[in-house]
Coordinates of C-alpha atoms in Angstrom, one line a residue:
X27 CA 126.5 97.7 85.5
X28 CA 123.5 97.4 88.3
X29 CA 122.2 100.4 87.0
X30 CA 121.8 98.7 83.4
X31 CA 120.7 95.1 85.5
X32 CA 118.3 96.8 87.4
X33 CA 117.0 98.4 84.4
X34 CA 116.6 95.4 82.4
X35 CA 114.9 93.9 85.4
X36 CA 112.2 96.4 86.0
X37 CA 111.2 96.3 82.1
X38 CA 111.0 92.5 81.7
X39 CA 108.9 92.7 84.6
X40 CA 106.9 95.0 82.5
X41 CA 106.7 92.6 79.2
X42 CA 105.6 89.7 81.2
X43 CA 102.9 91.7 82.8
X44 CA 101.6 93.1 79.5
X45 CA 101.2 96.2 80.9
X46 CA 102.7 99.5 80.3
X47 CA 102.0 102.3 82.6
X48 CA 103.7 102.0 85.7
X49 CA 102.6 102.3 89.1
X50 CA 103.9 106.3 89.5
X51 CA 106.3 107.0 92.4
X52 CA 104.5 109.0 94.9
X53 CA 105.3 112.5 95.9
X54 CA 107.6 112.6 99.4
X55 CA 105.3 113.2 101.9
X56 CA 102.9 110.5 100.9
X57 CA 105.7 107.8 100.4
X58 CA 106.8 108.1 103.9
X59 CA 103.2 106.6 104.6
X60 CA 103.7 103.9 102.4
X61 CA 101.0 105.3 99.8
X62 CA 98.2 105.0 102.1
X63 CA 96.5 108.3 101.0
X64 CA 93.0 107.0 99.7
X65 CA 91.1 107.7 102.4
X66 CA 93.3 110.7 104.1
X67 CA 91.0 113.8 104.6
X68 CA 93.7 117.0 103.7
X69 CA 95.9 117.1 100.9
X70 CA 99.0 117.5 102.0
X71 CA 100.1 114.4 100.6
X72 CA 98.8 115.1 97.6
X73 CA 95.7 113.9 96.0
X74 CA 95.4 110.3 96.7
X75 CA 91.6 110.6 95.9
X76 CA 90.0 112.8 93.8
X77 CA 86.8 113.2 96.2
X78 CA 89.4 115.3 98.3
X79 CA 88.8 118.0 96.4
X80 CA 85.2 118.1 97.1
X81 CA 86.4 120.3 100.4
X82 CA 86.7 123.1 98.1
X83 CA 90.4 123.7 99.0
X84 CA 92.9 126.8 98.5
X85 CA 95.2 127.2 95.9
X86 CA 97.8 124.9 96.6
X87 CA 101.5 124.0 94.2
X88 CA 103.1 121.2 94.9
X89 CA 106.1 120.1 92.9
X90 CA 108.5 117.1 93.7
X91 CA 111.1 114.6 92.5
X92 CA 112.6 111.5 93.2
X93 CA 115.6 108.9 92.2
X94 CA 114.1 105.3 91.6
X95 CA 116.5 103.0 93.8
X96 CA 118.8 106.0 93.2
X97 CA 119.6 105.0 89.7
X98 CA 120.7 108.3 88.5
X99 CA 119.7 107.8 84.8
X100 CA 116.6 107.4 86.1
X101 CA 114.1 110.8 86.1
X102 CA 110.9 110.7 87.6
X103 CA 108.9 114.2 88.6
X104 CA 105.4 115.5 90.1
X105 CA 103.7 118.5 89.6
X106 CA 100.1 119.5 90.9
X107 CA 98.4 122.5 91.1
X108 CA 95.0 122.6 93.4
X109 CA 91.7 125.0 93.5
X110 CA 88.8 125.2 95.1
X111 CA 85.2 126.1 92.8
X112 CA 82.6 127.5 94.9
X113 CA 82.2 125.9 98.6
X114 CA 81.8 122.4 97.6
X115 CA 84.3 121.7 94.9
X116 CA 87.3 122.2 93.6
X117 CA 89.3 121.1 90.6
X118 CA 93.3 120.4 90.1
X119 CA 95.7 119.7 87.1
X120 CA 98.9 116.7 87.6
X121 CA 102.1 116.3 85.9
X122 CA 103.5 112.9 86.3
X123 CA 107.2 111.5 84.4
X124 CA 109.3 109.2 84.3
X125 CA 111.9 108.5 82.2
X126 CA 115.2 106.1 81.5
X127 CA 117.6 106.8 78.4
X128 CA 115.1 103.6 77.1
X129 CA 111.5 104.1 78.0
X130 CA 109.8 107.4 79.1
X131 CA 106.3 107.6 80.4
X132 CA 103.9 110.9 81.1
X133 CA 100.8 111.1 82.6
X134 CA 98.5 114.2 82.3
X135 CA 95.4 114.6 84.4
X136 CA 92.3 117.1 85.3
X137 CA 90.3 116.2 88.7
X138 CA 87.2 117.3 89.6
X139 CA 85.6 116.8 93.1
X140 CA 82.8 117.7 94.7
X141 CA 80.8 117.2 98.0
X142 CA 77.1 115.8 97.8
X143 CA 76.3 115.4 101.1
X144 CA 77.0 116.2 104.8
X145 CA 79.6 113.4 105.1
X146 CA 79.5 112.6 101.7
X147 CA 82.6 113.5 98.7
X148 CA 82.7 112.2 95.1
X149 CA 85.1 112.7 92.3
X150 CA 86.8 112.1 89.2
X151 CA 90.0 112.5 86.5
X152 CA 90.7 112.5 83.3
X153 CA 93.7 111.0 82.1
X154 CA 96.1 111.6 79.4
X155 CA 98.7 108.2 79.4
X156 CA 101.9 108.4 76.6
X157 CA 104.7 105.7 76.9
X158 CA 107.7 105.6 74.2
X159 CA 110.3 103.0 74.3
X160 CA 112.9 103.1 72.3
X161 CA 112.8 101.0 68.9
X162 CA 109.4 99.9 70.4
X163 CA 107.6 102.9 69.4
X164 CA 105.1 105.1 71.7
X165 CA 101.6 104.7 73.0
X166 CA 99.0 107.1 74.2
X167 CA 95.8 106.4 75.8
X168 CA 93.2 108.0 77.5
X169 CA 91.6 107.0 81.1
X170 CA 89.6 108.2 84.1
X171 CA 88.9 106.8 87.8
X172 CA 86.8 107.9 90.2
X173 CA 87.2 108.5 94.0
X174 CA 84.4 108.5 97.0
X175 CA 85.3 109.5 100.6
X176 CA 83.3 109.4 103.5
X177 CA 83.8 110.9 107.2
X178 CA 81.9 107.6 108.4
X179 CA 82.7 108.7 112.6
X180 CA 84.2 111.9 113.8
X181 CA 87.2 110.6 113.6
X182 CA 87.6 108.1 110.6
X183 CA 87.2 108.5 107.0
X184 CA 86.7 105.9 104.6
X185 CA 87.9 106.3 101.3
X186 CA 87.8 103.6 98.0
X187 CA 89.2 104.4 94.1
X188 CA 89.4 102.7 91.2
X189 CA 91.4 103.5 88.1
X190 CA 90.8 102.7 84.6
X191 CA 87.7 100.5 85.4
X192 CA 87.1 99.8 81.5
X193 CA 91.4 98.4 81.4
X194 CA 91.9 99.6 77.9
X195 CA 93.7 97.7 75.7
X196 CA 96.6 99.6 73.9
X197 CA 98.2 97.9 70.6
X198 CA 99.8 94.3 72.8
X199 CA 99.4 96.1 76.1
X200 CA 96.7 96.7 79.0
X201 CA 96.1 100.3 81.0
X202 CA 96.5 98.7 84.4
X203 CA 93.4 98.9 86.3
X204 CA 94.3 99.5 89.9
X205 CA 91.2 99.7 92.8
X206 CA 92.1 101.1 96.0
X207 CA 90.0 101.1 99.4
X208 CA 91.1 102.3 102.7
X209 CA 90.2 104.5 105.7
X210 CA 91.9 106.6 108.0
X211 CA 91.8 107.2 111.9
X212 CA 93.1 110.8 113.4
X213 CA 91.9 111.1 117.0
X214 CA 94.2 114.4 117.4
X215 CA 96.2 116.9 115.5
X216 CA 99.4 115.3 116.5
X217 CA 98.4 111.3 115.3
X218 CA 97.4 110.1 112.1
X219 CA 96.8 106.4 111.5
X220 CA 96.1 105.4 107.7
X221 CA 95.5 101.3 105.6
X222 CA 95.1 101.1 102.5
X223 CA 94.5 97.6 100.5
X224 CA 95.3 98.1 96.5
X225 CA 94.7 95.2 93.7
X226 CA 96.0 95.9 90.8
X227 CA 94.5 93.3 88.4
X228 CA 97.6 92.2 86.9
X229 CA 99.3 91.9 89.7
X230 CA 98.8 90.5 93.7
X231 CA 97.0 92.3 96.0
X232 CA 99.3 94.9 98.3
X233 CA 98.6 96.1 102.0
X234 CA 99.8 99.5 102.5
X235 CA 99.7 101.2 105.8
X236 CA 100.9 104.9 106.8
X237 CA 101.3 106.7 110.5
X238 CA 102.2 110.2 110.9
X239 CA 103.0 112.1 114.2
X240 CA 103.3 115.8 114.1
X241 CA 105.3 116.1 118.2
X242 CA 104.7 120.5 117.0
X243 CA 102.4 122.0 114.0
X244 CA 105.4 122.9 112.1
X245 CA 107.2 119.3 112.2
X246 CA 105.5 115.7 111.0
X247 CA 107.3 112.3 111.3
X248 CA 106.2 109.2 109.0
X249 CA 106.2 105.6 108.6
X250 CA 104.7 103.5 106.7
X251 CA 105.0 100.0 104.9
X252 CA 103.5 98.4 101.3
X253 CA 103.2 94.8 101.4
X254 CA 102.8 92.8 98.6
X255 CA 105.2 90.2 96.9
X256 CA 107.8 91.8 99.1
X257 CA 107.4 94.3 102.1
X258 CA 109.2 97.6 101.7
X259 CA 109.7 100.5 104.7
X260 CA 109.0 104.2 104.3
X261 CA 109.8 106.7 106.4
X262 CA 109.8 110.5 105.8
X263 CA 109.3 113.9 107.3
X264 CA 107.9 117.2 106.7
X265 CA 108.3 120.8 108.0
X266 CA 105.8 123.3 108.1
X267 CA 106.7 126.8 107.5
X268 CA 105.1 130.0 108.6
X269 CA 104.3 131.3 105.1
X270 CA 102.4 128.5 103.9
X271 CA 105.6 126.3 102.4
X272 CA 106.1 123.1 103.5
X273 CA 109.3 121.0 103.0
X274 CA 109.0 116.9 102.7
X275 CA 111.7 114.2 102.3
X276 CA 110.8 110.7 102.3
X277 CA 111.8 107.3 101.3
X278 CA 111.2 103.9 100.4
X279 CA 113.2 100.3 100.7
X280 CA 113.2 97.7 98.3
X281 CA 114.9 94.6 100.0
X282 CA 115.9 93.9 96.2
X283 CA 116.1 96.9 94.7
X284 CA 117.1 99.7 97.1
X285 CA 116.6 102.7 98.3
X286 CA 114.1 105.3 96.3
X287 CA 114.6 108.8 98.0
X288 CA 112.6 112.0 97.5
X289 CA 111.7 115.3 98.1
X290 CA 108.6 117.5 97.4
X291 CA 107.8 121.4 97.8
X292 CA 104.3 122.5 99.0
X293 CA 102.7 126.0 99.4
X294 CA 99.4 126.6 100.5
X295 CA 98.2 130.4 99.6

């Protein structure tokens, strides 16, 4: 019975928004810093911004799950695989799904980044949206965003995105458009500092803010916070492997809504 209220909740939010597309849960090792990845240099947190990818990285898989406020009818799933092109670009694919026994969303995207200057990284995706809902029907739509990143001092980046800038109309319902801006300060291997403000314009503005301590190379610790109509906590960690794998749980509190654990597998080749 709250997993049916909680449900019902979450998609009447939804109506009275007019919006379909939901804000995607991120992958493990980025929810433990409350989202803030917009402005994070690596991508081991995924890709928060395609102008990452202008660092012409490896081959990187990542693949991850998670249980929205563990309702267990609820399925939502990651997949990303990463490649650098040449020495100043590189180019990935993302899977993104969720899905209740009443509404199912996917997401499809191709990224492309690539550095123009020094100091300087720009990039973009293409994005394949499809929502169904049962006796509502389906609806697809196609989008794009585009990232910048700057390493502005030695040791901050500044990093801004902003997704679905044209906010697409779809039958009744709007693409959300979402900007994001942030930077992030790492003064050593072992501390990472990361804020991140996103406005979705549908919705109020959030305040998201990540910190990450690695006390060895092969274990990381995280916090992090999103602030918006209500604060929620994150916390997760990470291990490192020798081979290239690395191994990250994290988590995030709704005061409301509960807990929404999950866990993500990364290699590096």
């Amino acid at each position: 019975m709250k997993h049916f209220f909680l449900f019902c909740l979450a998609f009447i939010s939804l109506s009275v928004n007019a919006q379909v597309f939901m804000r995607p849960f991120d992958n493990a090792a980025a929810m433990g810093m409350g989202g803030a990845n917009v402005a994070l240099s690596g991508l081991s947190t995924g890709i928060g911004n395609e102008a990452q990818l202008g660092k012409s990285p490896k081959l990187q898989l990542m693949a991850g799950t998670a249980i929205p406020y563990t309702i267990s009818g609820w399925q939502s799933a990651h997949f990303q695989g990463i490649l650098g092109i040449g020495k100043s670009g590189g180019a990935a694919v993302s899977v993104l799904h969720s899905a209740t026994e009443l509404y199912r969303e996917q997401r499809f995207e191709l990224s492309y980044g690539r550095q123009l200057g020094e100091k300087f990284y720009l990039g973009g995706t293409a994005q394949l949206m499809h929502s169904s809902a049962n006796e509502y029907g389906s609806n697809t739509a196609a989008g794009f965003s585009i990232g910048i990143l700057a390493h502005a001092l030695p040791e901050v980046w500044i990093g801004a995105k902003i997704q679905n800038p044209l906010q697409q109309q779809i039958g009744d319902y709007l693409a959300p458009t979402i900007l994001r801006i942030g930077a992030s300060w790492q003064p050593s291997d072992l501390f990472l500092l990361s804020l991140e403000t996103e406005k979705d314009l549908e919705r109020p503005l959030q305040m998201k803010m990540g910190i990450e301590y690695r006390p060895s190379q092969m274990f990381a610790i995280r916090l992090g916070t999103r602030a918006g109509n209500v604060a929620r906590m994150t916390f997760g960690l990470g291990l490192r492997l020798n081979n290239g794998t690395s191994i990250d749980v994290g988590s995030e509190w709704h005061p409301v809504l509960g807990i929404t654990p999950a866990a993500m597998v990364y290699h590096r080749f």
